Amino acid sequence: MGLPEERGRCGSGSAEREEAGARNRVRSWSPPPEVSRSAHVPSLQRYRELHRRSVEQPREFWGDIAKEFYWKSSCPGPFLQYNFDVTKGKIFIEWMKGATTNICYNVLDRIVHEKKLGDKVAFYWEGNEPEETTQITYRELLVQVCRCSNVLQKQGIRKGDRVAIYMPMIPELVVAMLACARLGALHSIVFAGFSAESLCERILDSSCSLLITTDAFYRGEKLVNLKELADEALEKCRE
């Protein structure tokens, strides 16, 4: 890593203000040059340029990004339409209205088969303890997502259906989300710390036809029996 750069001004006057200024001093580290060169946004200046363009020319900015993705059918009309002024009518925003794609295909299939990056690590994972770690490549993730989507299909899940996902932050959570996207199903993420009653309310509110969960997990030293909570929630849904 590069050397730390300290920025900030100490207040002039009393010792208290100087001490407060020291506490509020911002510390930052510059990345190594080889990391910057290969980064999508190599510098703060480049970030500011991109941000400025996204604000001043949103259609052109997001239009260029959209060209990097696969589209089953392109946008037949205006790329971006919106109204945030109540005096001019209904508030709305429309992005690429009428265009169709598959997020899972863009995230996995295209990366593995077209870009030949299947052996590249998709993400790293660390569990409840520092020694509980793993990593998964794009190819491995694609295989798991396909298996999960096949299971969902056998359970009757089709395009437009809603699926509730009640899981901790584990790799299978990502697999479940992408499997839903692959089938065109909508997924509703429910925080694993929520109660059975809260889970029940969210299942009913979103009209979910399937719930994906896990048996249990540790939060610190506490064992959370998620399956028991899920069973209780489903019983409440039947009442």
Short mmCIF file of N, CA and C in Angstrom, two decimals, residues 14-99:
data_model
loop_
_atom_site.label_atom_id
_atom_site.label_comp_id
_atom_site.label_asym_id
_atom_site.label_seq_id
_atom_site.Cartn_x
_atom_site.Cartn_y
_atom_site.Cartn_z
N SER A 14 -7.89 27.90 20.74
CA SER A 14 -7.75 27.12 21.96
C SER A 14 -7.17 25.74 21.69
N ALA A 15 -6.60 25.15 22.75
CA ALA A 15 -6.05 23.79 22.65
C ALA A 15 -7.15 22.78 22.36
N GLU A 16 -8.38 23.09 22.85
CA GLU A 16 -9.49 22.18 22.61
C GLU A 16 -9.80 22.07 21.12
N ARG A 17 -9.77 23.19 20.43
CA ARG A 17 -10.05 23.20 19.00
C ARG A 17 -8.96 22.47 18.23
N GLU A 18 -7.72 22.63 18.67
CA GLU A 18 -6.62 21.93 18.02
C GLU A 18 -6.76 20.42 18.20
N GLU A 19 -7.16 20.03 19.42
CA GLU A 19 -7.33 18.60 19.69
C GLU A 19 -8.48 18.03 18.86
N ALA A 20 -9.57 18.82 18.75
CA ALA A 20 -10.71 18.37 17.94
C ALA A 20 -10.31 18.24 16.48
N GLY A 21 -9.48 19.17 16.01
CA GLY A 21 -9.02 19.10 14.62
C GLY A 21 -8.19 17.86 14.37
N ALA A 22 -7.35 17.50 15.34
CA ALA A 22 -6.52 16.30 15.19
C ALA A 22 -7.38 15.04 15.15
N ARG A 23 -8.46 15.03 15.96
CA ARG A 23 -9.34 13.86 15.98
C ARG A 23 -10.08 13.71 14.67
N ASN A 24 -10.42 14.84 14.04
CA ASN A 24 -11.20 14.81 12.80
C ASN A 24 -10.34 14.71 11.55
N ARG A 25 -9.02 14.56 11.73
CA ARG A 25 -8.13 14.50 10.58
C ARG A 25 -8.44 13.25 9.75
N VAL A 26 -8.50 13.42 8.46
CA VAL A 26 -8.81 12.32 7.55
C VAL A 26 -7.53 11.65 7.09
N ARG A 27 -7.49 10.34 7.17
CA ARG A 27 -6.33 9.59 6.71
C ARG A 27 -6.72 8.77 5.49
N SER A 28 -5.91 8.79 4.47
CA SER A 28 -6.18 8.01 3.27
C SER A 28 -4.89 7.40 2.75
N TRP A 29 -5.02 6.33 1.99
CA TRP A 29 -3.88 5.62 1.41
C TRP A 29 -4.02 5.56 -0.10
N SER A 30 -2.97 5.88 -0.77
CA SER A 30 -2.97 5.77 -2.24
C SER A 30 -2.63 4.33 -2.63
N PRO A 31 -3.36 3.76 -3.57
CA PRO A 31 -3.08 2.38 -3.98
C PRO A 31 -1.78 2.30 -4.76
N PRO A 32 -1.16 1.12 -4.82
CA PRO A 32 0.06 0.96 -5.61
C PRO A 32 -0.22 1.29 -7.08
N PRO A 33 0.76 1.80 -7.80
CA PRO A 33 0.56 2.18 -9.20
C PRO A 33 0.02 1.04 -10.06
N GLU A 34 0.48 -0.21 -9.82
CA GLU A 34 0.02 -1.32 -10.65
C GLU A 34 -1.46 -1.61 -10.44
N VAL A 35 -1.97 -1.32 -9.25
CA VAL A 35 -3.40 -1.49 -8.98
C VAL A 35 -4.19 -0.40 -9.69
N SER A 36 -3.72 0.82 -9.61
CA SER A 36 -4.40 1.94 -10.26
C SER A 36 -4.48 1.76 -11.77
N ARG A 37 -3.40 1.26 -12.34
CA ARG A 37 -3.37 1.11 -13.80
C ARG A 37 -4.42 0.13 -14.31
N SER A 38 -4.71 -0.91 -13.53
CA SER A 38 -5.66 -1.93 -13.97
C SER A 38 -7.07 -1.70 -13.44
N ALA A 39 -7.27 -0.63 -12.68
CA ALA A 39 -8.58 -0.36 -12.09
C ALA A 39 -9.55 0.22 -13.11
N HIS A 40 -10.84 -0.06 -12.92
CA HIS A 40 -11.86 0.50 -13.80
C HIS A 40 -11.90 2.02 -13.68
N VAL A 41 -11.73 2.51 -12.46
CA VAL A 41 -11.63 3.95 -12.22
C VAL A 41 -10.26 4.17 -11.59
N PRO A 42 -9.25 4.54 -12.38
CA PRO A 42 -7.86 4.56 -11.92
C PRO A 42 -7.47 5.70 -10.99
N SER A 43 -8.30 6.74 -10.90
CA SER A 43 -7.91 7.88 -10.07
C SER A 43 -9.14 8.63 -9.59
N LEU A 44 -8.95 9.45 -8.57
CA LEU A 44 -10.04 10.28 -8.06
C LEU A 44 -10.47 11.28 -9.11
N GLN A 45 -9.53 11.78 -9.88
CA GLN A 45 -9.87 12.72 -10.95
C GLN A 45 -10.79 12.07 -11.98
N ARG A 46 -10.49 10.82 -12.34
CA ARG A 46 -11.32 10.11 -13.30
C ARG A 46 -12.72 9.86 -12.73
N TYR A 47 -12.78 9.54 -11.44
CA TYR A 47 -14.07 9.35 -10.79
C TYR A 47 -14.91 10.63 -10.87
N ARG A 48 -14.28 11.76 -10.61
CA ARG A 48 -15.01 13.02 -10.64
C ARG A 48 -15.49 13.34 -12.05
N GLU A 49 -14.68 12.99 -13.05
CA GLU A 49 -15.09 13.20 -14.44
C GLU A 49 -16.32 12.36 -14.78
N LEU A 50 -16.30 11.09 -14.36
CA LEU A 50 -17.43 10.20 -14.63
C LEU A 50 -18.68 10.66 -13.89
N HIS A 51 -18.50 11.06 -12.64
CA HIS A 51 -19.64 11.53 -11.87
C HIS A 51 -20.26 12.78 -12.49
N ARG A 52 -19.42 13.70 -12.91
CA ARG A 52 -19.92 14.93 -13.52
C ARG A 52 -20.72 14.62 -14.79
N ARG A 53 -20.20 13.68 -15.58
CA ARG A 53 -20.91 13.32 -16.82
C ARG A 53 -22.23 12.62 -16.52
N SER A 54 -22.26 11.79 -15.46
CA SER A 54 -23.50 11.09 -15.11
C SER A 54 -24.59 12.07 -14.68
N VAL A 55 -24.18 13.20 -14.10
CA VAL A 55 -25.14 14.21 -13.66
C VAL A 55 -25.56 15.12 -14.81
N GLU A 56 -24.60 15.53 -15.62
CA GLU A 56 -24.88 16.48 -16.69
C GLU A 56 -25.40 15.82 -17.96
N GLN A 57 -25.00 14.58 -18.22
CA GLN A 57 -25.43 13.86 -19.42
C GLN A 57 -25.86 12.43 -19.05
N PRO A 58 -26.92 12.28 -18.27
CA PRO A 58 -27.31 10.94 -17.80
C PRO A 58 -27.66 9.97 -18.92
N ARG A 59 -28.32 10.44 -19.96
CA ARG A 59 -28.69 9.54 -21.06
C ARG A 59 -27.45 8.99 -21.75
N GLU A 60 -26.51 9.86 -22.06
CA GLU A 60 -25.29 9.42 -22.74
C GLU A 60 -24.43 8.54 -21.83
N PHE A 61 -24.32 8.94 -20.56
CA PHE A 61 -23.50 8.19 -19.61
C PHE A 61 -24.01 6.78 -19.44
N TRP A 62 -25.30 6.62 -19.09
CA TRP A 62 -25.84 5.28 -18.86
C TRP A 62 -26.05 4.52 -20.17
N GLY A 63 -26.21 5.26 -21.25
CA GLY A 63 -26.33 4.60 -22.55
C GLY A 63 -25.05 3.88 -22.92
N ASP A 64 -23.91 4.51 -22.65
CA ASP A 64 -22.62 3.87 -22.94
C ASP A 64 -22.42 2.63 -22.07
N ILE A 65 -22.83 2.70 -20.81
CA ILE A 65 -22.69 1.55 -19.91
C ILE A 65 -23.59 0.41 -20.37
N ALA A 66 -24.81 0.75 -20.81
CA ALA A 66 -25.75 -0.28 -21.26
C ALA A 66 -25.22 -1.04 -22.47
N LYS A 67 -24.39 -0.40 -23.27
CA LYS A 67 -23.83 -1.06 -24.45
C LYS A 67 -22.89 -2.21 -24.08
N GLU A 68 -22.41 -2.22 -22.85
CA GLU A 68 -21.50 -3.26 -22.41
C GLU A 68 -22.23 -4.56 -22.03
N PHE A 69 -23.57 -4.51 -21.95
CA PHE A 69 -24.35 -5.66 -21.52
C PHE A 69 -25.06 -6.33 -22.69
N TYR A 70 -25.49 -7.55 -22.45
CA TYR A 70 -26.29 -8.28 -23.44
C TYR A 70 -27.75 -7.88 -23.30
N TRP A 71 -28.40 -7.63 -24.43
CA TRP A 71 -29.82 -7.29 -24.44
C TRP A 71 -30.55 -8.21 -25.41
N LYS A 72 -31.57 -8.88 -24.91
CA LYS A 72 -32.38 -9.74 -25.77
C LYS A 72 -33.15 -8.90 -26.77
N SER A 73 -33.64 -7.77 -26.31
CA SER A 73 -34.28 -6.79 -27.19
C SER A 73 -33.91 -5.40 -26.71
N SER A 74 -33.58 -4.53 -27.63
CA SER A 74 -33.13 -3.19 -27.27
C SER A 74 -34.31 -2.28 -26.93
N CYS A 75 -33.99 -1.14 -26.38
CA CYS A 75 -35.01 -0.17 -26.00
C CYS A 75 -35.65 0.44 -27.25
N PRO A 76 -36.96 0.27 -27.45
CA PRO A 76 -37.60 0.76 -28.68
C PRO A 76 -37.83 2.27 -28.70
N GLY A 77 -37.86 2.88 -27.52
CA GLY A 77 -38.14 4.31 -27.44
C GLY A 77 -37.01 5.07 -26.78
N PRO A 78 -37.32 6.17 -26.11
CA PRO A 78 -36.30 6.96 -25.41
C PRO A 78 -35.58 6.13 -24.36
N PHE A 79 -34.27 6.32 -24.27
CA PHE A 79 -33.48 5.55 -23.31
C PHE A 79 -33.84 5.91 -21.87
N LEU A 80 -34.09 7.17 -21.62
CA LEU A 80 -34.38 7.63 -20.25
C LEU A 80 -35.42 8.73 -20.29
N GLN A 81 -36.48 8.56 -19.50
CA GLN A 81 -37.49 9.59 -19.33
C GLN A 81 -37.82 9.72 -17.85
N TYR A 82 -38.03 10.95 -17.38
CA TYR A 82 -38.35 11.13 -15.97
C TYR A 82 -39.00 12.49 -15.74
N ASN A 83 -39.67 12.59 -14.61
CA ASN A 83 -40.22 13.85 -14.15
C ASN A 83 -40.20 13.87 -12.63
N PHE A 84 -39.49 14.82 -12.05
CA PHE A 84 -39.41 14.97 -10.61
C PHE A 84 -40.12 16.23 -10.12
N ASP A 85 -40.84 16.90 -11.03
CA ASP A 85 -41.50 18.16 -10.71
C ASP A 85 -43.02 17.94 -10.66
N VAL A 86 -43.61 18.04 -9.46
CA VAL A 86 -45.04 17.77 -9.30
C VAL A 86 -45.89 18.78 -10.06
N THR A 87 -45.34 19.94 -10.36
CA THR A 87 -46.13 20.94 -11.10
C THR A 87 -46.24 20.59 -12.57
N LYS A 88 -45.44 19.60 -13.01
CA LYS A 88 -45.45 19.21 -14.43
C LYS A 88 -46.15 17.87 -14.66
N GLY A 89 -46.76 17.34 -13.60
CA GLY A 89 -47.49 16.09 -13.78
C GLY A 89 -47.02 15.00 -12.83
N LYS A 90 -47.36 13.75 -13.18
CA LYS A 90 -47.04 12.60 -12.35
C LYS A 90 -45.53 12.39 -12.23
N ILE A 91 -45.07 12.09 -11.01
CA ILE A 91 -43.66 11.79 -10.79
C ILE A 91 -43.36 10.39 -11.32
N PHE A 92 -42.35 10.25 -12.18
CA PHE A 92 -42.02 8.94 -12.72
C PHE A 92 -40.59 8.93 -13.23
N ILE A 93 -40.06 7.75 -13.41
CA ILE A 93 -38.76 7.56 -14.05
C ILE A 93 -38.80 6.25 -14.82
N GLU A 94 -38.36 6.26 -16.05
CA GLU A 94 -38.37 5.07 -16.91
C GLU A 94 -36.99 4.88 -17.52
N TRP A 95 -36.41 3.73 -17.26
CA TRP A 95 -35.10 3.39 -17.82
C TRP A 95 -35.28 2.31 -18.88
N MET A 96 -34.88 2.57 -20.10
CA MET A 96 -34.86 1.56 -21.16
C MET A 96 -36.19 0.81 -21.22
N LYS A 97 -37.30 1.54 -21.18
CA LYS A 97 -38.62 0.92 -21.19
C LYS A 97 -38.81 0.06 -22.44
N GLY A 98 -39.20 -1.18 -22.23
CA GLY A 98 -39.43 -2.08 -23.35
C GLY A 98 -38.25 -2.98 -23.67
N ALA A 99 -37.07 -2.67 -23.14
CA ALA A 99 -35.89 -3.51 -23.38
C ALA A 99 -35.95 -4.74 -22.47
#
